[in-house]
PDB file of C-alpha atoms in Angstrom:
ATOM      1  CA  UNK A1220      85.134 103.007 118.965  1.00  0.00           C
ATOM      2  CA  UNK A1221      85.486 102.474 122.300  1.00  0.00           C
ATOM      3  CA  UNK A1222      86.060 105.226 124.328  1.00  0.00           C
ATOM      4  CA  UNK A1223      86.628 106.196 128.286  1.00  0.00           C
ATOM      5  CA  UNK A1224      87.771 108.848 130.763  1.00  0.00           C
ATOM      6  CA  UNK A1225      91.016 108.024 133.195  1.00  0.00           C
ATOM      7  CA  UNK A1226      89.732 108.437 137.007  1.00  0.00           C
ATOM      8  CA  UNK A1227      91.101 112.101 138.429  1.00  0.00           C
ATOM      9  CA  UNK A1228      92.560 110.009 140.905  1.00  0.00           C
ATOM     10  CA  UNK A1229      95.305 109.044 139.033  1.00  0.00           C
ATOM     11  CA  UNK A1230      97.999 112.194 138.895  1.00  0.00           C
ATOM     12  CA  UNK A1231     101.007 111.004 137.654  1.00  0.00           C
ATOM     13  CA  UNK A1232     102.367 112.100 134.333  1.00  0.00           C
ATOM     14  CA  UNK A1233     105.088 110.925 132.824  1.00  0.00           C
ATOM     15  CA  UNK A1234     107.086 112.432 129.997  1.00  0.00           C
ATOM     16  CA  UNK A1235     109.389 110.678 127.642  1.00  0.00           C
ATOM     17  CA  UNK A1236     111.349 112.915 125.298  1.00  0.00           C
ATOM     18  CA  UNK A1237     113.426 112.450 122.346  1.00  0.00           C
ATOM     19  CA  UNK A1238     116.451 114.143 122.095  1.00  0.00           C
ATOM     20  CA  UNK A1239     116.574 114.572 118.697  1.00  0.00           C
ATOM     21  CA  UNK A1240     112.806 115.813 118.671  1.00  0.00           C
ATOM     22  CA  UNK A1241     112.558 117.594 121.547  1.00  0.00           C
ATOM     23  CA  UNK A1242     114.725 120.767 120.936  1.00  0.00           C
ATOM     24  CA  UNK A1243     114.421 124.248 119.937  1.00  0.00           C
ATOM     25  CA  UNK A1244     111.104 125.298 119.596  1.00  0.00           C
ATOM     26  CA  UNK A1245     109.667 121.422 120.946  1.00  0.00           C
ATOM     27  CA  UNK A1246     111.520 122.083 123.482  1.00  0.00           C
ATOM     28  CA  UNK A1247     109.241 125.115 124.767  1.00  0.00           C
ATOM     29  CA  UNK A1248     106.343 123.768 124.260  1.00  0.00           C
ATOM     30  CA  UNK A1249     107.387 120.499 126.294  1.00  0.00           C
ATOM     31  CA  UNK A1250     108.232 123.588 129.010  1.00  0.00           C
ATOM     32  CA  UNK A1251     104.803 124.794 128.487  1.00  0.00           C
ATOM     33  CA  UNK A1252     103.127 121.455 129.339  1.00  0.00           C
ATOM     34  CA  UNK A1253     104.762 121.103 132.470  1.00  0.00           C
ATOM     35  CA  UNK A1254     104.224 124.068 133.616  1.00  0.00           C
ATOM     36  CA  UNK A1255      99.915 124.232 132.780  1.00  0.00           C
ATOM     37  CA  UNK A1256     100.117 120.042 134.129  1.00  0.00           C
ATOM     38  CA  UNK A1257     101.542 121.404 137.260  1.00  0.00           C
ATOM     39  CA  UNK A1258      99.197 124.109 137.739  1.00  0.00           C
ATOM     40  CA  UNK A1259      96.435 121.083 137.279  1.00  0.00           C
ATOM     41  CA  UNK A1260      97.898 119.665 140.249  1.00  0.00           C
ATOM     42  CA  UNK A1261      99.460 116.621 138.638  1.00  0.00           C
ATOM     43  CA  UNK A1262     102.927 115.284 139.236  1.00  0.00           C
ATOM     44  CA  UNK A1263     104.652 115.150 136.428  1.00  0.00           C
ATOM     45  CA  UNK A1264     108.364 113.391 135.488  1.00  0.00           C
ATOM     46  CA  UNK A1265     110.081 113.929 132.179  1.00  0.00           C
ATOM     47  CA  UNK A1266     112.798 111.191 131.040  1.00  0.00           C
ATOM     48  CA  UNK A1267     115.242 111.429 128.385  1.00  0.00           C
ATOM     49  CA  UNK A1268     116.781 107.933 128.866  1.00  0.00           C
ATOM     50  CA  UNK A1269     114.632 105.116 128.398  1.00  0.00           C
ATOM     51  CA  UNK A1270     116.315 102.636 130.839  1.00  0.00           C
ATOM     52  CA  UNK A1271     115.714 105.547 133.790  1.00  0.00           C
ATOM     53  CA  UNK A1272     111.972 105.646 132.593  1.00  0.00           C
ATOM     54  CA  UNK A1273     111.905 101.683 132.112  1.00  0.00           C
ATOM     55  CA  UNK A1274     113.022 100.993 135.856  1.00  0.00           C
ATOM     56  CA  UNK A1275     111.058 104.151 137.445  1.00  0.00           C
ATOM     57  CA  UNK A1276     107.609 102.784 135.984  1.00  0.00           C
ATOM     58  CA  UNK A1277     108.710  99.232 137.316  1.00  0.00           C
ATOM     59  CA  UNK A1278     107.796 100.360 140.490  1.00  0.00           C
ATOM     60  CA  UNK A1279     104.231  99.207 141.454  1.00  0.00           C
ATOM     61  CA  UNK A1280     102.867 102.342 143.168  1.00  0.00           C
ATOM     62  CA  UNK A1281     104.129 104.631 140.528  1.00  0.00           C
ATOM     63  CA  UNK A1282     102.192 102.435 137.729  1.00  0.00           C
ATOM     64  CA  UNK A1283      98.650 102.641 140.202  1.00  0.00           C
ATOM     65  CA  UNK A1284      99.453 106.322 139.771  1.00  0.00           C
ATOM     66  CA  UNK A1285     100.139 106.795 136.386  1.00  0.00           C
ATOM     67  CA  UNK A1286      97.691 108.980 134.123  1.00  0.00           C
ATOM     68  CA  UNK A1287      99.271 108.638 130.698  1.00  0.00           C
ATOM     69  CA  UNK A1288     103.167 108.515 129.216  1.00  0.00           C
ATOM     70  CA  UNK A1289     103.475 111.348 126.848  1.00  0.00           C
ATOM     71  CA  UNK A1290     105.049 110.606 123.707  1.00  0.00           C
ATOM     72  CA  UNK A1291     107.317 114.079 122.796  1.00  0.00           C
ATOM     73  CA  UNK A1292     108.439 113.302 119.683  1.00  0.00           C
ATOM     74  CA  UNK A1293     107.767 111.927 116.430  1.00  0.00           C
ATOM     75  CA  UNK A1294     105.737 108.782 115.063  1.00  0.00           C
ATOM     76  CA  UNK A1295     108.443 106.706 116.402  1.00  0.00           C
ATOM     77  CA  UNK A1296     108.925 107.961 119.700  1.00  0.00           C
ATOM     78  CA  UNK A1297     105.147 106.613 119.971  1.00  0.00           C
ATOM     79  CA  UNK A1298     105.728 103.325 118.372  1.00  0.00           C
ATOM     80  CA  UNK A1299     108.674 102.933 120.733  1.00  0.00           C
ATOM     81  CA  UNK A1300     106.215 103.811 124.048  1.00  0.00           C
ATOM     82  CA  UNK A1301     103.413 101.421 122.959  1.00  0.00           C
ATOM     83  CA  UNK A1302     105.791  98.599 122.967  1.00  0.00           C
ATOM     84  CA  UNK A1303     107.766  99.421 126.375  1.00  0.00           C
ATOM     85  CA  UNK A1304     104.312 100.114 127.696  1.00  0.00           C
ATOM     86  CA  UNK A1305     101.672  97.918 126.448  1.00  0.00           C
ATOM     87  CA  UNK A1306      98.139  98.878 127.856  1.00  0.00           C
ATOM     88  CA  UNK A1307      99.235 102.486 128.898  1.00  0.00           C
ATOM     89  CA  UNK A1308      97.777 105.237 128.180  1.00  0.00           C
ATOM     90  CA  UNK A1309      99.852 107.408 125.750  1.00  0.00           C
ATOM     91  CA  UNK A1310      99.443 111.446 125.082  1.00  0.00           C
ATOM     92  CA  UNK A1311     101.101 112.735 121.765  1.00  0.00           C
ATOM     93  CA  UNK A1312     102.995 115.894 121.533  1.00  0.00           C
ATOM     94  CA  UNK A1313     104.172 116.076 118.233  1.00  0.00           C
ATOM     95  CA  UNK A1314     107.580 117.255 117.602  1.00  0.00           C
ATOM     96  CA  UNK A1315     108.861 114.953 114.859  1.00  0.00           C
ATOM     97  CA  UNK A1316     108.741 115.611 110.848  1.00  0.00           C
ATOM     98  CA  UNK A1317     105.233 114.099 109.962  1.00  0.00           C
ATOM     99  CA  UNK A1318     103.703 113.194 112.594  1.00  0.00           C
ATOM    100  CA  UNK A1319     100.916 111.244 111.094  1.00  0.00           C
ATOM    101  CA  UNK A1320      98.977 110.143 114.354  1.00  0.00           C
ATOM    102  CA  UNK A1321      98.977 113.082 115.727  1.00  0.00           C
ATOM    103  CA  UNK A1322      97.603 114.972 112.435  1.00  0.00           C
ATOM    104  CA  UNK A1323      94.920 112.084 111.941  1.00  0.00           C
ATOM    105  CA  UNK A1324      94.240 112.465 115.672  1.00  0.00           C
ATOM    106  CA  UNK A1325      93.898 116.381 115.342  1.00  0.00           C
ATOM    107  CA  UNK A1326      96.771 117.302 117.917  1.00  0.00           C
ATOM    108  CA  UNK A1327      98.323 120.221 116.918  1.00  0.00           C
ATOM    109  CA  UNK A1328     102.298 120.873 118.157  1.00  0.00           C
ATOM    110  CA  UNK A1329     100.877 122.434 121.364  1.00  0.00           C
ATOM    111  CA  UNK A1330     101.830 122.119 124.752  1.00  0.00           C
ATOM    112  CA  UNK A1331      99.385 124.037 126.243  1.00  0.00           C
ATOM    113  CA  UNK A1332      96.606 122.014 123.956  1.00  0.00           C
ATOM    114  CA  UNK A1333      98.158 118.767 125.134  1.00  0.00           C
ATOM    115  CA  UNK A1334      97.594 119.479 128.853  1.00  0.00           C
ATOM    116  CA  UNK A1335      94.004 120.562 128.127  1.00  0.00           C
ATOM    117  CA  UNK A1336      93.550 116.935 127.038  1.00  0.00           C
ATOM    118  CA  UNK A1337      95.585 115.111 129.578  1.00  0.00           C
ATOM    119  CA  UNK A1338      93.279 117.154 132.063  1.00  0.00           C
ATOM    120  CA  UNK A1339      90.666 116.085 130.652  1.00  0.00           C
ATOM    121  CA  UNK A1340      91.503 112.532 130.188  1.00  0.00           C
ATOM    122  CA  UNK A1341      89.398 110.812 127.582  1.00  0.00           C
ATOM    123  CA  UNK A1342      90.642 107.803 125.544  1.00  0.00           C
ATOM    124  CA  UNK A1343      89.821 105.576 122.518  1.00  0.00           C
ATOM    125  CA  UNK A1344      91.579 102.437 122.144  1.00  0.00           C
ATOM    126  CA  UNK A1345      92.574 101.357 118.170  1.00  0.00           C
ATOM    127  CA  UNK A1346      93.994  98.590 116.364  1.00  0.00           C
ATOM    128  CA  UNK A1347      98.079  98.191 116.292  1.00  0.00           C
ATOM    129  CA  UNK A1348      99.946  95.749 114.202  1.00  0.00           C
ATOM    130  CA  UNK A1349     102.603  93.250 115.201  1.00  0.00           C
ATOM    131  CA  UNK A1350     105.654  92.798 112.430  1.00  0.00           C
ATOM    132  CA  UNK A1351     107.707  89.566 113.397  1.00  0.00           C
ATOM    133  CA  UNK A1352     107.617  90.781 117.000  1.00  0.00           C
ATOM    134  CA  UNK A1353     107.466  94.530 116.718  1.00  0.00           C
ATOM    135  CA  UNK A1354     104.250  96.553 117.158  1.00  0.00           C
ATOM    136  CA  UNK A1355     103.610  99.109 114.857  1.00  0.00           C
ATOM    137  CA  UNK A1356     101.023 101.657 114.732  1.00  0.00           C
ATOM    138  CA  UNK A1357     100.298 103.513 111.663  1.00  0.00           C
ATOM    139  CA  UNK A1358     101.919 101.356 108.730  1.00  0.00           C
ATOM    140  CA  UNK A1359     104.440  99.338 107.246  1.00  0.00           C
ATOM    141  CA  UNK A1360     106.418  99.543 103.947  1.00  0.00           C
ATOM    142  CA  UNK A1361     108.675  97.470 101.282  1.00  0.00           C
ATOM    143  CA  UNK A1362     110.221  98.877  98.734  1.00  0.00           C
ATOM    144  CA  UNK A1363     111.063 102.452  97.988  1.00  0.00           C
ATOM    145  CA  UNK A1364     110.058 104.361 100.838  1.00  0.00           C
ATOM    146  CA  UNK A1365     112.011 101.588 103.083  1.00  0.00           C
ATOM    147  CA  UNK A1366     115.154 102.143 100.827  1.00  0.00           C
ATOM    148  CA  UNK A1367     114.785 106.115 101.518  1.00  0.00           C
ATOM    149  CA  UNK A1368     113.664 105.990 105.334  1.00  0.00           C
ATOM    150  CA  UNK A1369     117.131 103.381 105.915  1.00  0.00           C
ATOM    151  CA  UNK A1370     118.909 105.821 103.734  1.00  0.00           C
ATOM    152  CA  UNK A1371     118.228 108.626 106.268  1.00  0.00           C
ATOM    153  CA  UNK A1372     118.545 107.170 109.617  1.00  0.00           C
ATOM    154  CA  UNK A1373     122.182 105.987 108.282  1.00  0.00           C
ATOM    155  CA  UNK A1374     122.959 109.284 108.119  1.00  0.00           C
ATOM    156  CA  UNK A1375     120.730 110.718 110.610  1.00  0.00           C
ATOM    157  CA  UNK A1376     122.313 113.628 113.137  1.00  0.00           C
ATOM    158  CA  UNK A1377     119.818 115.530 115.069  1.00  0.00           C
ATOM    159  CA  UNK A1378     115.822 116.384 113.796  1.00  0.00           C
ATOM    160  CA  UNK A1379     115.090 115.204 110.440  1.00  0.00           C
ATOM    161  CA  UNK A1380     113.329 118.171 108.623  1.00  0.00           C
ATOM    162  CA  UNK A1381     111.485 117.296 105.060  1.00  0.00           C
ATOM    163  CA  UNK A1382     114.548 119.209 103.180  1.00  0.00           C
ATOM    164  CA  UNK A1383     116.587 116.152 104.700  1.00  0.00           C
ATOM    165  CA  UNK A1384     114.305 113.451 102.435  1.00  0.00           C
ATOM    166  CA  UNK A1385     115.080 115.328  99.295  1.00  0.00           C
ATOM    167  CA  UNK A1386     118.425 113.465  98.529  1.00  0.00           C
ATOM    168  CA  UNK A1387     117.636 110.002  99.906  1.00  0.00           C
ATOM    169  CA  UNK A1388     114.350 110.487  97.826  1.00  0.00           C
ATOM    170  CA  UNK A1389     116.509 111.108  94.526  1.00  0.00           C
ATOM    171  CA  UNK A1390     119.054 108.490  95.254  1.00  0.00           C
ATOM    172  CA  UNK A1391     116.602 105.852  96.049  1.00  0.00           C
ATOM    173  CA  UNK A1392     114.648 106.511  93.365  1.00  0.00           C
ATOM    174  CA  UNK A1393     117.225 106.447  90.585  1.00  0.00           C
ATOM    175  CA  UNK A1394     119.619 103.972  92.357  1.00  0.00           C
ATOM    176  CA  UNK A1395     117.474 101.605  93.335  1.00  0.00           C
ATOM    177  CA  UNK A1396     116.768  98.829  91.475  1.00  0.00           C
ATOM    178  CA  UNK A1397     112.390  97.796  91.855  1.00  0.00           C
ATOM    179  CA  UNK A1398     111.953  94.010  93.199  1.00  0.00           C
ATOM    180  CA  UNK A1399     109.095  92.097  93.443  1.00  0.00           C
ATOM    181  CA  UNK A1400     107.210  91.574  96.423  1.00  0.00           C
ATOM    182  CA  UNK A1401     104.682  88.834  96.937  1.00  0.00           C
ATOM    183  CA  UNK A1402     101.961  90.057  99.282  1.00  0.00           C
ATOM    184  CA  UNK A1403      99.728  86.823 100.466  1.00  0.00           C
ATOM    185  CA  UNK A1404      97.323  85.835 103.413  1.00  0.00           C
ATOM    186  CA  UNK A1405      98.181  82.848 105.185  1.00  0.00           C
ATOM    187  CA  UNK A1406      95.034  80.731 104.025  1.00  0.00           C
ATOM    188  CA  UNK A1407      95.416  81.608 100.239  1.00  0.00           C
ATOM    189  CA  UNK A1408      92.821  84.354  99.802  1.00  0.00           C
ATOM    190  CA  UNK A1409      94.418  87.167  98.724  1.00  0.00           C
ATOM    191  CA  UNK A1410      97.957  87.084  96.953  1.00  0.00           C
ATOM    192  CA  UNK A1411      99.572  90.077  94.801  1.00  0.00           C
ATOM    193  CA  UNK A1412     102.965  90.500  93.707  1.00  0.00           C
ATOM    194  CA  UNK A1413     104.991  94.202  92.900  1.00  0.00           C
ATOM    195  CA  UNK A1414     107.739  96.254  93.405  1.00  0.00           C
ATOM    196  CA  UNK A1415     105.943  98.619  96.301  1.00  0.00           C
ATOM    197  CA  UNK A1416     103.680  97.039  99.354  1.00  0.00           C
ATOM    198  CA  UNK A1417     102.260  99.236 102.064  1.00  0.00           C
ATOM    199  CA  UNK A1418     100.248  97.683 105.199  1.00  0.00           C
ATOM    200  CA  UNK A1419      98.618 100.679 106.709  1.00  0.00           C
ATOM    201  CA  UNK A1420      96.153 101.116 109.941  1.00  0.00           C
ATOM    202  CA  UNK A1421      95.171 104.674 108.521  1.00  0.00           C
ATOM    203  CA  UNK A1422      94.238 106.524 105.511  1.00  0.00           C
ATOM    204  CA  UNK A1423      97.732 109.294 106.051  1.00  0.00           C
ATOM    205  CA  UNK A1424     101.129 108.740 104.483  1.00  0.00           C
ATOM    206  CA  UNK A1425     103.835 110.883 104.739  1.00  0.00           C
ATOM    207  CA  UNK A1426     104.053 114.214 102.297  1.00  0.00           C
ATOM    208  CA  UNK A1427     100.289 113.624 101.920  1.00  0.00           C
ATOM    209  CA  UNK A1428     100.154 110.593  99.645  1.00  0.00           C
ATOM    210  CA  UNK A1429      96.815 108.787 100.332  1.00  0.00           C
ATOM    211  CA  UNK A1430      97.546 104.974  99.577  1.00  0.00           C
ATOM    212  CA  UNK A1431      94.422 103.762 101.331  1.00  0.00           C
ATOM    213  CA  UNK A1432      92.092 106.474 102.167  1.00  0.00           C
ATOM    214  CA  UNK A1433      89.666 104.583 103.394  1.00  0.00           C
ATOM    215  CA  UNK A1434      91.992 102.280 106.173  1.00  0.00           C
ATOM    216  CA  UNK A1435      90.316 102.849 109.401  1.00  0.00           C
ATOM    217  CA  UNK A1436      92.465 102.383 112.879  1.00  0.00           C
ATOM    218  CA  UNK A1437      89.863 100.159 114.444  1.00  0.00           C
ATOM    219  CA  UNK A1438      88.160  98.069 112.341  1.00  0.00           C
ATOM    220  CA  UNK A1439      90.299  95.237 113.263  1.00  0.00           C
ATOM    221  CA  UNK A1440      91.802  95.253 109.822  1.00  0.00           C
ATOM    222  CA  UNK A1441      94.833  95.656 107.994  1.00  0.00           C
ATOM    223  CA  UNK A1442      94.865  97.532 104.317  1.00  0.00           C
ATOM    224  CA  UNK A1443      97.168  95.942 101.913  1.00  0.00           C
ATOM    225  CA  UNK A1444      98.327  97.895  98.898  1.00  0.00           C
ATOM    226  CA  UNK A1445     100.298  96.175  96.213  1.00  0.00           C
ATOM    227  CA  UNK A1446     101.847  98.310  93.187  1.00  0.00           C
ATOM    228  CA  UNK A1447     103.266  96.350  90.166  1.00  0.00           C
ATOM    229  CA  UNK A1448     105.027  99.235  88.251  1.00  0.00           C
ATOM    230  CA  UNK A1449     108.572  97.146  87.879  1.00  0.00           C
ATOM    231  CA  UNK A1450     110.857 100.596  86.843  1.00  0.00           C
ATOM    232  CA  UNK A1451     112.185 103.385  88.311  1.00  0.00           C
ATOM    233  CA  UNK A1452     109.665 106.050  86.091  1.00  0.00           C
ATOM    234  CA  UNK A1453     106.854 104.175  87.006  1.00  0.00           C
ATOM    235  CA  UNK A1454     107.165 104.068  90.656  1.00  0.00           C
ATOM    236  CA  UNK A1455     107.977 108.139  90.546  1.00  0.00           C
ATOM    237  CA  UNK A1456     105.132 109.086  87.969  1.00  0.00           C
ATOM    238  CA  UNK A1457     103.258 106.872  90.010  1.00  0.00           C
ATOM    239  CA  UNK A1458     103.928 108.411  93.322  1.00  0.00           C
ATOM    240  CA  UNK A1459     103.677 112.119  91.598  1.00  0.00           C
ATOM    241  CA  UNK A1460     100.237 111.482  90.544  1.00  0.00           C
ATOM    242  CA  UNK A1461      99.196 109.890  94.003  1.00  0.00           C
ATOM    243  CA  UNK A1462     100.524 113.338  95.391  1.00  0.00           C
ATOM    244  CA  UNK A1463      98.806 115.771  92.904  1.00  0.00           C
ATOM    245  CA  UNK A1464      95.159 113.451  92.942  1.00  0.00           C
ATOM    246  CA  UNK A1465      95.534 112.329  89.440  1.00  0.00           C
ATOM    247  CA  UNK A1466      93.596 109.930  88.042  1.00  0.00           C
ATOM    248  CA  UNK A1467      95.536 106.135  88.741  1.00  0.00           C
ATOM    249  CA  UNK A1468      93.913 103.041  86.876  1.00  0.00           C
ATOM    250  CA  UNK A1469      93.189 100.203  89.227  1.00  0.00           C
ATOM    251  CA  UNK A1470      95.355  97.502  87.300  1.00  0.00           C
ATOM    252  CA  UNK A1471      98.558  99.000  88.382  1.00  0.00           C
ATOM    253  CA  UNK A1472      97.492  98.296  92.255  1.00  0.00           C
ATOM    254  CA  UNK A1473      95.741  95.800  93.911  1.00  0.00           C
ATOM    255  CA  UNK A1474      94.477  96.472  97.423  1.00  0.00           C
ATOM    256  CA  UNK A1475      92.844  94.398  99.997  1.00  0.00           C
ATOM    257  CA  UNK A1476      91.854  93.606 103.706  1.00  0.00           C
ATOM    258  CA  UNK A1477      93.032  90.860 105.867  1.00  0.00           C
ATOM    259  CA  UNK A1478      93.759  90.661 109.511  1.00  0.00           C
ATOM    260  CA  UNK A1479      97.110  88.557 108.585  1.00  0.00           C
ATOM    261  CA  UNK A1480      99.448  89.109 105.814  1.00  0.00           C
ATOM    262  CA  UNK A1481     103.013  88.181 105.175  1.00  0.00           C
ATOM    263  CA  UNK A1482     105.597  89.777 102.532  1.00  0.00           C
ATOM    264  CA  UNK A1483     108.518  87.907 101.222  1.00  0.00           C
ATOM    265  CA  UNK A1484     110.918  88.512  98.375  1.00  0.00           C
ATOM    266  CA  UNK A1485     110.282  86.980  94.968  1.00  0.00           C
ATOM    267  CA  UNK A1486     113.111  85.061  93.354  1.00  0.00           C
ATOM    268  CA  UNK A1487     114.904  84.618  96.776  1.00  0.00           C
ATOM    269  CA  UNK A1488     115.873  88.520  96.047  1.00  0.00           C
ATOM    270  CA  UNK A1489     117.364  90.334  99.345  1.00  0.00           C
ATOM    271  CA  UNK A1490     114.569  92.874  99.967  1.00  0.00           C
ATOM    272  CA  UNK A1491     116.415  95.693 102.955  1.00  0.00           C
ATOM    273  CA  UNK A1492     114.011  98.059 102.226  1.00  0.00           C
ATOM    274  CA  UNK A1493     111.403  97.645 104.730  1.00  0.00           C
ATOM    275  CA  UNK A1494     110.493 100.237 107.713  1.00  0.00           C
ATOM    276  CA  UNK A1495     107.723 100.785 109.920  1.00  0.00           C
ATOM    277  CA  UNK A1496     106.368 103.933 111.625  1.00  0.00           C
ATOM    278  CA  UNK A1497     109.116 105.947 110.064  1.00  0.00           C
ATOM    279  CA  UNK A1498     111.906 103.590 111.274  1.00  0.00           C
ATOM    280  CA  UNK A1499     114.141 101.261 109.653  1.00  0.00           C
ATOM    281  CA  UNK A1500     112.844  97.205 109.969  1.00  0.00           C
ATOM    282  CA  UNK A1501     114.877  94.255 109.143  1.00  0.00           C
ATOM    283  CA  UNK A1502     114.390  92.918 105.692  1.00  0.00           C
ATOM    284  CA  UNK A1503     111.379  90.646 104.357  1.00  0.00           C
ATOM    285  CA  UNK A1504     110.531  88.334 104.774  1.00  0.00           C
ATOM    286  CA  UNK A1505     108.207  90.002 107.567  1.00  0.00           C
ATOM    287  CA  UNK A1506     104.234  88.231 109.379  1.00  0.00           C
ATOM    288  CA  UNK A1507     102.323  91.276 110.123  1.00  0.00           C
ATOM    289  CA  UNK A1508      98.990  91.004 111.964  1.00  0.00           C
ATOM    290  CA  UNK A1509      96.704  93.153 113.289  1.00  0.00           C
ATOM    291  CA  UNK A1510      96.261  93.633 117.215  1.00  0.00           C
ATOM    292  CA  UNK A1511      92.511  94.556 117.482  1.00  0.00           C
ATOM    293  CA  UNK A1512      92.331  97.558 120.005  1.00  0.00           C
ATOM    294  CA  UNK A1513      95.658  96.957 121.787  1.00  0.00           C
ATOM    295  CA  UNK A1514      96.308 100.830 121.759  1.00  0.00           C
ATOM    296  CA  UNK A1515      94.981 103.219 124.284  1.00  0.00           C
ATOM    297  CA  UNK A1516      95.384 106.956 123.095  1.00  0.00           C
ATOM    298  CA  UNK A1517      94.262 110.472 124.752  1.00  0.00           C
ATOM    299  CA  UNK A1518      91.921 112.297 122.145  1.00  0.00           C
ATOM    300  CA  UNK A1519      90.411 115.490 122.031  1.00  0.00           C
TER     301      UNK A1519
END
């Protein structure tokens, strides 16, 4: 790990909030960090619009001041910052439904926490992921889960709480029909083929399922999980017993390493279902390879 302290001289804090996140009781606690930054002595801005934060941190002087852009929202409110902002520091103030990086990081939903750490200012860089052009942080998916995560955002009003993934769950689970995948390296080492792949960066999933436990987010490595269960029952007994820590034999899976990996549809099949981060991604076929400490985070 490599890890480093900003200088005190630089002040400046910016802020970029989701709407949709940052409401209600986020909103408070995005109140709260203000208020204990400011007390600091720092400067601090807080955008709402992207294009207003894109063209204020074009400005040279306010980039030589910058301390860190914090992220107040969910896993893709991050995603979206490290690719606006390549090379920045970014803070995390969780406000989204999961929150993965933030719970692997150990930053609770805390305002007052937060500016603790952005006082302090201590980093550690880790490995991102680029998906035909898109940087991704924590992991990407084809198959089920990308059917349910484009099945929400369609639909998608204001916060998405876990009650909102019950129906999109069901439906994608019972309506969907499984296709294969074909999971391979570029020079031929590793190929799998199912009906479920997940590239991850860390060993957290969403609702707790632990596809690849021991992923580390800077080892310079990508972990590839292929499942081959072709029906509907299998992928949900499958994914209950992954939740409850039952025992799973090792030929339904295949898992490996590689720092390059693409997934494509078998058959010439039309695979939609494909997200990253919690967001909707267009369908396969999709290059994903790692970026070997490319992201700069504020940690505890």
């Amino acid at each position: 790990m490599n890890d480093s302290t900003i200088s005190n001289d630089n002040r400046l804090v910016v802020i970029q909030r989701n709407p949709r996140s940052g409401s209600g009781a986020g909103r408070n606690q995005l109140l709260i960090l203000v208020r204990d930054l400011r007390r600091a002595g720092f400067v601090v801005r807080m955008f709402r619009s992207r294009p207003s934060l894109d063209s204020w941190l074009a400005l040279p002087e306010k980039r030589r001041q910058l301390r860190c852009i914090v992220a107040a929202g969910g896993d893709g409110t991050v995603a979206d910052i490290v690719n606006r902002f390549p090379g920045c520091p970014v803070a995390v103030l969780p406000l989204g439904t999961e929150n993965l990086l933030a719970q692997y990081l150990g930053i609770p939903r805390s305002g007052c926490e937060l500016a603790k750490l952005v006082i302090a200012g201590r980093t550690r860089t880790f490995d991102s992921a680029i998906a035909n052009q898109q940087r991704f942080l924590l992991m990407l998916s084809a198959g089920v889960d990308g059917n349910i995560v484009h099945a929400i955002h369609a639909n998608r009003t204001g916060t998405i709480r876990r009650i909102g993934y019950l129906w999109p769950t069901l439906r994608a689970f019972w309506k969907s029909v499984p296709t294969l995948i074909r999971a391979s390296t570029p020079d031929g080492t590793h190929s799998a083929t199912g009906t479920h792949v997940i590239v991850t960066n860390i060993p957290r999933y969403g609702f707790g399922l632990r596809f690849a436990p021991e992923a580390s987010p800077d080892d310079g490595l990508l972990n590839i999980r292929v499942y081959h269960g072709t029906t509907r029952l299998q992928v949900c007994w499958h994914a209950i017993r992954l939740k409850l820590g039952l025992p799973i034999s090792a030929r339904e899976y295949t898992k490996f390493t590689a720092t390059n990996v693409v997934l494509e549809a078998c058959n010439a099949c039309l695979v939609s279902g494909v997200q990253a981060d919690g967001d909707p991604c267009r369908p396969l076929p999709v290059c994903v390879a790692v970026q070997p400490a490319s992201l700069r985070l504020l940690v505890r």
